[in-house]
Coordinates of C-alpha atoms and ligand atoms in Angstrom, one line a residue:
M1 CA -21.8 -16.6 3.6
P2 CA -18.7 -14.5 4.3
Q3 CA -16.8 -15.2 7.5
P4 CA -18.1 -13.4 10.6
I5 CA -14.8 -11.2 10.7
E6 CA -15.5 -10.2 7.0
Q7 CA -19.1 -9.3 7.9
I8 CA -17.6 -6.7 10.4
E9 CA -15.7 -5.1 7.7
E10 CA -18.6 -5.1 5.3
V11 CA -21.0 -3.5 7.9
S12 CA -18.2 -0.9 8.7
A13 CA -17.7 0.1 5.2
R14 CA -21.4 0.4 4.4
A15 CA -22.1 2.4 7.7
D16 CA -19.4 4.9 6.7
A17 CA -20.8 5.3 3.0
E18 CA -24.2 5.8 4.3
L19 CA -23.4 8.1 7.1
A20 CA -21.5 10.5 4.6
A21 CA -24.5 10.4 2.4
V22 CA -27.0 11.5 5.2
K23 CA -28.4 15.0 4.5
S24 CA -31.2 15.5 7.0
P25 CA -32.0 14.8 10.6
A26 CA -34.7 12.2 9.3
E27 CA -32.1 10.3 7.3
L28 CA -29.8 10.4 10.2
E29 CA -32.4 8.8 12.5
Q30 CA -32.9 6.1 9.9
F31 CA -29.2 5.5 10.0
R32 CA -29.2 5.2 13.7
I33 CA -32.0 2.7 13.8
K34 CA -30.4 0.6 10.9
Y35 CA -26.9 0.5 12.6
L36 CA -27.0 1.4 16.1
G37 CA -30.5 0.4 17.2
S38 CA -31.4 -2.5 19.5
K39 CA -32.3 -4.6 16.3
G40 CA -29.6 -2.9 14.3
E41 CA -26.7 -4.3 12.2
I42 CA -24.1 -4.0 15.0
K43 CA -26.3 -5.8 17.5
G44 CA -26.7 -8.3 14.8
L45 CA -22.9 -8.8 14.5
M46 CA -22.8 -9.4 18.3
K47 CA -25.3 -12.2 17.9
L48 CA -22.8 -14.1 15.6
L49 CA -20.6 -14.4 18.7
G50 CA -22.7 -17.4 19.9
G51 CA -21.8 -19.5 16.9
L52 CA -17.9 -18.9 17.1
P53 CA -15.4 -21.2 18.5
K54 CA -14.4 -20.2 22.0
E55 CA -10.9 -18.8 21.1
E56 CA -12.3 -16.6 18.4
K57 CA -14.8 -15.1 20.7
P58 CA -12.8 -12.4 22.5
P59 CA -11.1 -10.9 19.3
F60 CA -14.5 -10.8 17.5
G61 CA -16.2 -9.2 20.4
Q62 CA -13.4 -6.5 20.7
K63 CA -13.7 -5.8 16.9
V64 CA -17.5 -5.4 17.1
N65 CA -17.3 -3.2 20.2
A66 CA -14.6 -1.0 18.5
L67 CA -17.0 -0.7 15.4
S68 CA -19.8 0.2 17.7
D69 CA -17.9 2.9 19.3
R70 CA -16.5 4.3 16.0
V71 CA -19.9 4.5 14.4
S72 CA -21.5 6.0 17.5
N73 CA -18.8 8.7 17.5
A74 CA -19.2 9.4 13.8
F75 CA -23.0 9.5 14.2
E76 CA -22.8 12.2 17.1
A77 CA -20.4 14.2 15.0
R78 CA -22.7 14.1 12.0
K79 CA -25.6 15.1 14.2
T80 CA -23.7 18.1 15.5
D81 CA -22.9 19.2 11.9
L82 CA -26.5 18.8 10.8
E83 CA -27.7 20.8 13.8
S84 CA -25.3 23.7 13.1
G85 CA -26.2 23.7 9.4
S86 CA -22.8 22.9 8.1
Q87 CA -21.8 20.3 5.6
P88 CA -19.4 17.6 6.1
A89 CA -15.9 19.1 5.8
M90 CA -15.4 17.4 2.5
A91 CA -18.2 19.5 0.9
E92 CA -16.4 22.7 1.4
D93 CA -14.1 24.0 -1.2
V94 CA -11.7 26.0 0.8
T95 CA -10.0 27.4 -2.3
E96 CA -13.1 29.1 -3.5
P97 CA -12.8 33.0 -3.3
G98 CA -14.9 34.6 -0.6
R99 CA -18.1 36.2 -1.3
R100 CA -18.2 39.8 -0.2
P101 CA -21.6 40.6 1.5
Q102 CA -23.4 43.3 -0.2
L103 CA -24.1 46.1 2.4
G104 CA -27.1 48.4 1.9
N105 CA -27.1 51.9 3.1
R106 CA -29.5 54.6 4.2
H107 CA -30.8 56.8 1.4
I108 CA -28.8 59.9 1.1
L109 CA -31.7 62.2 1.9
M110 CA -32.3 60.2 5.1
Q111 CA -28.6 60.6 6.0
V112 CA -28.9 64.3 5.4
I113 CA -32.0 64.5 7.6
D114 CA -30.1 62.6 10.4
E115 CA -27.2 65.0 10.0
L116 CA -29.5 68.1 10.1
T117 CA -31.5 66.8 13.2
E118 CA -28.3 65.8 14.9
L119 CA -26.7 69.2 14.3
F120 CA -29.9 71.1 15.6
G121 CA -30.0 68.6 18.4
R122 CA -26.7 69.9 19.6
M123 CA -28.2 73.4 19.5
G124 CA -31.0 72.4 21.8
F125 CA -33.7 71.6 19.2
T126 CA -35.9 68.5 19.6
V127 CA -37.6 66.9 16.6
A128 CA -41.3 67.1 15.9
S129 CA -43.5 65.6 13.2
G130 CA -47.1 66.0 11.9
P131 CA -49.4 64.3 9.3
E132 CA -48.8 64.6 5.6
L133 CA -52.5 64.5 4.9
E134 CA -53.6 67.9 6.4
D135 CA -56.6 70.0 6.7
E136 CA -56.9 73.6 5.4
F137 CA -56.9 75.0 8.9
H138 CA -53.3 73.8 9.5
N139 CA -52.0 74.2 6.0
F140 CA -53.5 77.8 5.5
V141 CA -55.9 79.4 8.0
A142 CA -53.9 79.1 11.2
L143 CA -50.8 80.2 9.1
N144 CA -52.5 83.5 8.3
I145 CA -53.3 82.6 4.7
P146 CA -56.7 83.8 3.8
K147 CA -59.2 82.1 1.6
S148 CA -58.5 84.6 -1.1
H149 CA -54.8 83.8 -1.2
P150 CA -53.5 82.4 -4.5
A151 CA -51.6 79.6 -2.6
R152 CA -55.0 78.0 -1.9
D153 CA -55.8 77.6 -5.7
P154 CA -56.9 74.0 -6.3
L155 CA -54.5 73.8 -9.2
D156 CA -51.5 74.5 -6.9
N157 CA -52.5 71.8 -4.2
Y158 CA -53.3 68.1 -4.0
Y159 CA -56.7 68.3 -2.5
V160 CA -58.0 64.8 -1.5
S161 CA -61.4 63.5 -1.5
I162 CA -61.8 60.8 1.1
D163 CA -64.6 58.6 2.3
T164 CA -64.7 59.3 6.1
G165 CA -67.5 56.9 6.7
E166 CA -70.1 59.8 6.9
G167 CA -70.2 60.1 3.1
R168 CA -67.5 61.0 0.6
S169 CA -66.0 64.6 0.9
S170 CA -65.7 66.5 -2.2
G171 CA -62.3 67.9 -1.3
F172 CA -63.6 71.4 -1.6
E173 CA -65.8 72.0 1.5
D174 CA -64.7 74.1 4.4
N175 CA -61.5 72.7 6.0
A176 CA -61.0 70.3 3.2
L177 CA -58.1 67.8 3.3
L178 CA -54.9 68.1 1.2
L179 CA -51.5 66.8 1.0
R180 CA -49.5 69.4 3.0
T181 CA -47.6 71.9 0.8
Q182 CA -45.2 73.0 3.6
T183 CA -44.0 71.6 7.0
S184 CA -45.1 75.0 8.6
T185 CA -48.3 73.0 9.3
V186 CA -46.4 71.4 12.1
Q187 CA -45.6 74.8 13.7
I188 CA -49.3 74.9 14.4
R189 CA -49.6 71.3 15.7
V190 CA -46.7 71.9 18.0
M191 CA -48.1 75.0 19.4
E192 CA -51.5 73.5 20.0
K193 CA -50.0 70.8 22.0
Q194 CA -47.0 72.4 23.8
E195 CA -46.7 75.6 25.9
P196 CA -43.6 77.8 25.2
P197 CA -40.7 77.6 25.4
I198 CA -40.7 75.8 22.2
R199 CA -37.5 74.9 20.3
V200 CA -38.1 72.2 17.5
V201 CA -37.1 71.2 14.1
I202 CA -39.4 69.3 11.8
P203 CA -38.2 67.4 8.8
G204 CA -40.9 66.0 6.5
R205 CA -42.3 65.5 3.2
V206 CA -44.4 68.1 1.3
Y207 CA -46.4 67.9 -2.0
R208 CA -46.9 70.4 -4.8
P209 CA -48.3 69.7 -8.2
D210 CA -45.1 70.9 -10.0
T211 CA -43.7 69.6 -13.3
H212 CA -40.6 67.5 -12.6
D213 CA -37.3 68.8 -13.8
E214 CA -33.7 69.1 -12.5
T215 CA -34.8 71.4 -9.6
H216 CA -38.5 70.4 -9.0
L217 CA -40.3 67.3 -7.8
S218 CA -43.9 67.1 -6.8
M219 CA -42.9 65.6 -3.6
F220 CA -39.8 66.9 -1.6
H221 CA -38.7 67.5 1.9
Q222 CA -38.4 70.5 4.1
L223 CA -36.8 71.3 7.3
E224 CA -38.9 73.6 9.4
A225 CA -37.7 75.2 12.7
L226 CA -39.8 76.9 15.3
V227 CA -38.6 78.8 18.5
I228 CA -41.1 80.5 20.8
D229 CA -40.2 82.1 24.1
E230 CA -40.2 85.4 25.9
G231 CA -37.8 88.0 24.5
V232 CA -36.9 86.2 21.2
T233 CA -35.7 88.5 18.6
M234 CA -34.5 88.5 15.0
V235 CA -30.9 88.4 16.3
D236 CA -31.6 84.8 17.5
L237 CA -33.0 83.8 14.2
K238 CA -30.0 85.2 12.2
S239 CA -27.4 83.9 14.5
T240 CA -28.9 80.4 14.7
I241 CA -29.2 80.2 10.9
M242 CA -25.6 81.5 10.5
Q243 CA -24.4 78.9 13.0
F244 CA -26.1 76.2 11.1
V245 CA -24.8 77.2 7.8
H246 CA -21.2 77.5 9.1
A247 CA -21.4 74.2 10.9
Y248 CA -22.9 72.3 8.0
F249 CA -21.3 73.9 4.8
G250 CA -18.0 75.2 6.3
K251 CA -16.9 78.2 8.5
E252 CA -16.2 80.5 5.5
T253 CA -19.5 80.0 3.9
K254 CA -21.3 83.3 3.1
V255 CA -24.9 83.7 4.2
R256 CA -27.3 86.4 2.9
F257 CA -30.7 87.5 4.2
R258 CA -33.0 89.1 1.6
P259 CA -36.3 90.9 2.7
S260 CA -39.3 88.8 1.6
F261 CA -42.9 88.1 2.4
F262 CA -44.7 85.1 4.0
P263 CA -48.1 85.5 5.4
F264 CA -47.1 83.6 8.6
T265 CA -43.9 85.7 9.5
E266 CA -43.4 89.5 9.9
P267 CA -40.7 90.5 9.1
S268 CA -39.8 87.9 6.6
A269 CA -36.5 87.0 4.9
E270 CA -35.1 84.6 2.4
V271 CA -31.8 82.9 3.1
D272 CA -29.1 82.4 0.4
V273 CA -25.8 80.6 0.8
Y274 CA -22.9 81.4 -1.6
F275 CA -21.2 78.4 -3.2
E276 CA -17.7 79.3 -4.3
D277 CA -17.4 76.3 -6.5
K278 CA -20.5 77.5 -8.6
Q279 CA -19.8 81.1 -8.0
R280 CA -23.4 81.7 -7.2
W281 CA -26.0 82.3 -4.4
V282 CA -28.3 79.4 -3.7
E283 CA -31.6 80.0 -2.0
L284 CA -32.2 77.7 1.1
G285 CA -35.7 78.8 2.0
G286 CA -37.7 81.4 4.0
C287 CA -37.7 82.5 7.5
G288 CA -39.0 85.3 9.7
M289 CA -40.5 86.4 13.0
V290 CA -43.7 84.4 13.7
H291 CA -46.8 86.6 12.9
P292 CA -48.9 87.5 15.9
N293 CA -52.0 86.1 14.1
V294 CA -50.3 82.7 14.0
L295 CA -49.7 82.8 17.7
K296 CA -53.2 83.9 18.4
A297 CA -54.5 81.0 16.2
C298 CA -52.7 78.6 18.6
N299 CA -53.7 80.4 21.8
V300 CA -50.2 81.7 22.4
D301 CA -50.2 85.2 23.9
P302 CA -48.4 87.4 21.3
E303 CA -47.9 90.2 24.1
K304 CA -45.9 87.7 26.1
Y305 CA -44.2 85.6 23.6
T306 CA -42.4 86.1 20.3
G307 CA -40.7 83.6 18.0
W308 CA -39.0 82.8 14.8
A309 CA -39.3 80.1 12.2
F310 CA -37.7 79.0 8.9
G311 CA -38.5 76.4 6.2
F312 CA -35.6 75.1 4.2
G313 CA -35.6 72.6 1.2
I314 CA -33.8 69.5 2.3
E315 CA -33.1 68.3 -1.3
R316 CA -31.5 71.6 -1.9
I317 CA -29.3 71.3 1.1
A318 CA -28.3 67.8 0.1
M319 CA -27.6 68.8 -3.5
R320 CA -25.3 71.5 -2.4
K321 CA -23.5 69.5 0.3
Y322 CA -23.0 66.4 -1.9
A323 CA -22.7 68.0 -5.3
I324 CA -25.8 66.5 -6.8
N325 CA -26.9 68.4 -9.9
D326 CA -30.4 66.9 -10.6
I327 CA -33.1 66.5 -7.9
R328 CA -34.6 63.6 -9.8
Y329 CA -31.7 61.3 -8.8
F330 CA -33.2 61.2 -5.3
V331 CA -36.3 59.3 -6.5
E332 CA -35.0 57.2 -9.5
N333 CA -33.8 54.3 -7.3
D334 CA -30.7 54.0 -9.4
V335 CA -28.2 51.9 -7.2
R336 CA -25.2 53.5 -9.2
F337 CA -26.3 56.8 -7.7
L338 CA -27.5 55.5 -4.3
R339 CA -24.4 53.5 -3.4
Q340 CA -22.1 56.5 -3.8
F341 CA -23.1 57.8 -0.4
Ligands
DAH401 N1 -43.4 77.3 4.3 C1 -42.6 78.2 3.3 C2 -42.6 77.5 2.0 O1 -42.8 76.4 1.9 C3 -41.3 78.3 3.9 C4 -41.1 79.1 5.1 C5 -40.9 80.5 5.1 C6 -41.2 78.5 6.4 C7 -40.8 81.3 6.1 C8 -41.2 79.3 7.5 C9 -40.9 80.6 7.4 O2 -41.2 78.8 8.7 O3 -40.8 81.4 8.5 O4 -42.3 78.2 1.0

């Protein structure tokens, strides 16, 4: 049997080693019971006091008390470490190089949508949205596109057959459902809900069965705009679009309006922007004065109100702004492309 004084040293060394090896709160509690508990080893050392000669009692008692304090403090410190999730200081290699956190970023198209809605926001436009699964009324009829119009060809649209609970629709009955081919649908939805004055932009996805190549995808995004009020003219349309182009692409950017045709506007125009670097005109999309038939379909009085609208391709805008030469990059999920923006 070692001398009592030696036993103090032995318990002290063991307690230190075991505490350093503790890895969980449960192990820490085991440690506490074993050394600091009412039947623990330190209490056990105190009991040895009774068998010691009188003159040895005080120094022995002081040593055991000192051990008790030291182990209690070390125990508390370890407990704090475990609670804050850190390892004992020894486990950290401070010479190891830091690990740079990998920050993600918003998809470039979403960034462009934010830039566009922010810019139009400063011109007094609010943002509206509508469903991507639409009915023929909102995609065609209310937009003055008659049944005979080639745009309604089943081969040019993603008609959808859907089980409504009242039997499966064929996708070809009256007011069939389809994935919207244009965000102009939301012009109708906004006018159905809101009285003029109206001043909204509508960013959103549209779908067309096109073969994918460097300028075509079967899903892409449009930015629609709609302004309805008393006394709105073509001047408002042209000046707003020119302001937008100059603010977004630069003050010197040339804009051109070409006469065109859309069933839902009269007169209609196509908007081109000239890009000096490519030395060519790039079409942004269509625009025009909202057709009286469209206003009537939404119960807006064409004698009282006039308005204008446009629909631009957002990928096209993004490609021009950020010099992206293939539309397919947007959907290929290649981080080497995505992290550049
Ligand atoms: N919806 C048309 C398209 O997808 C674009 C368009 C043209 C929208 C003229 C408009 C407009 O609002 O006035 O091709």
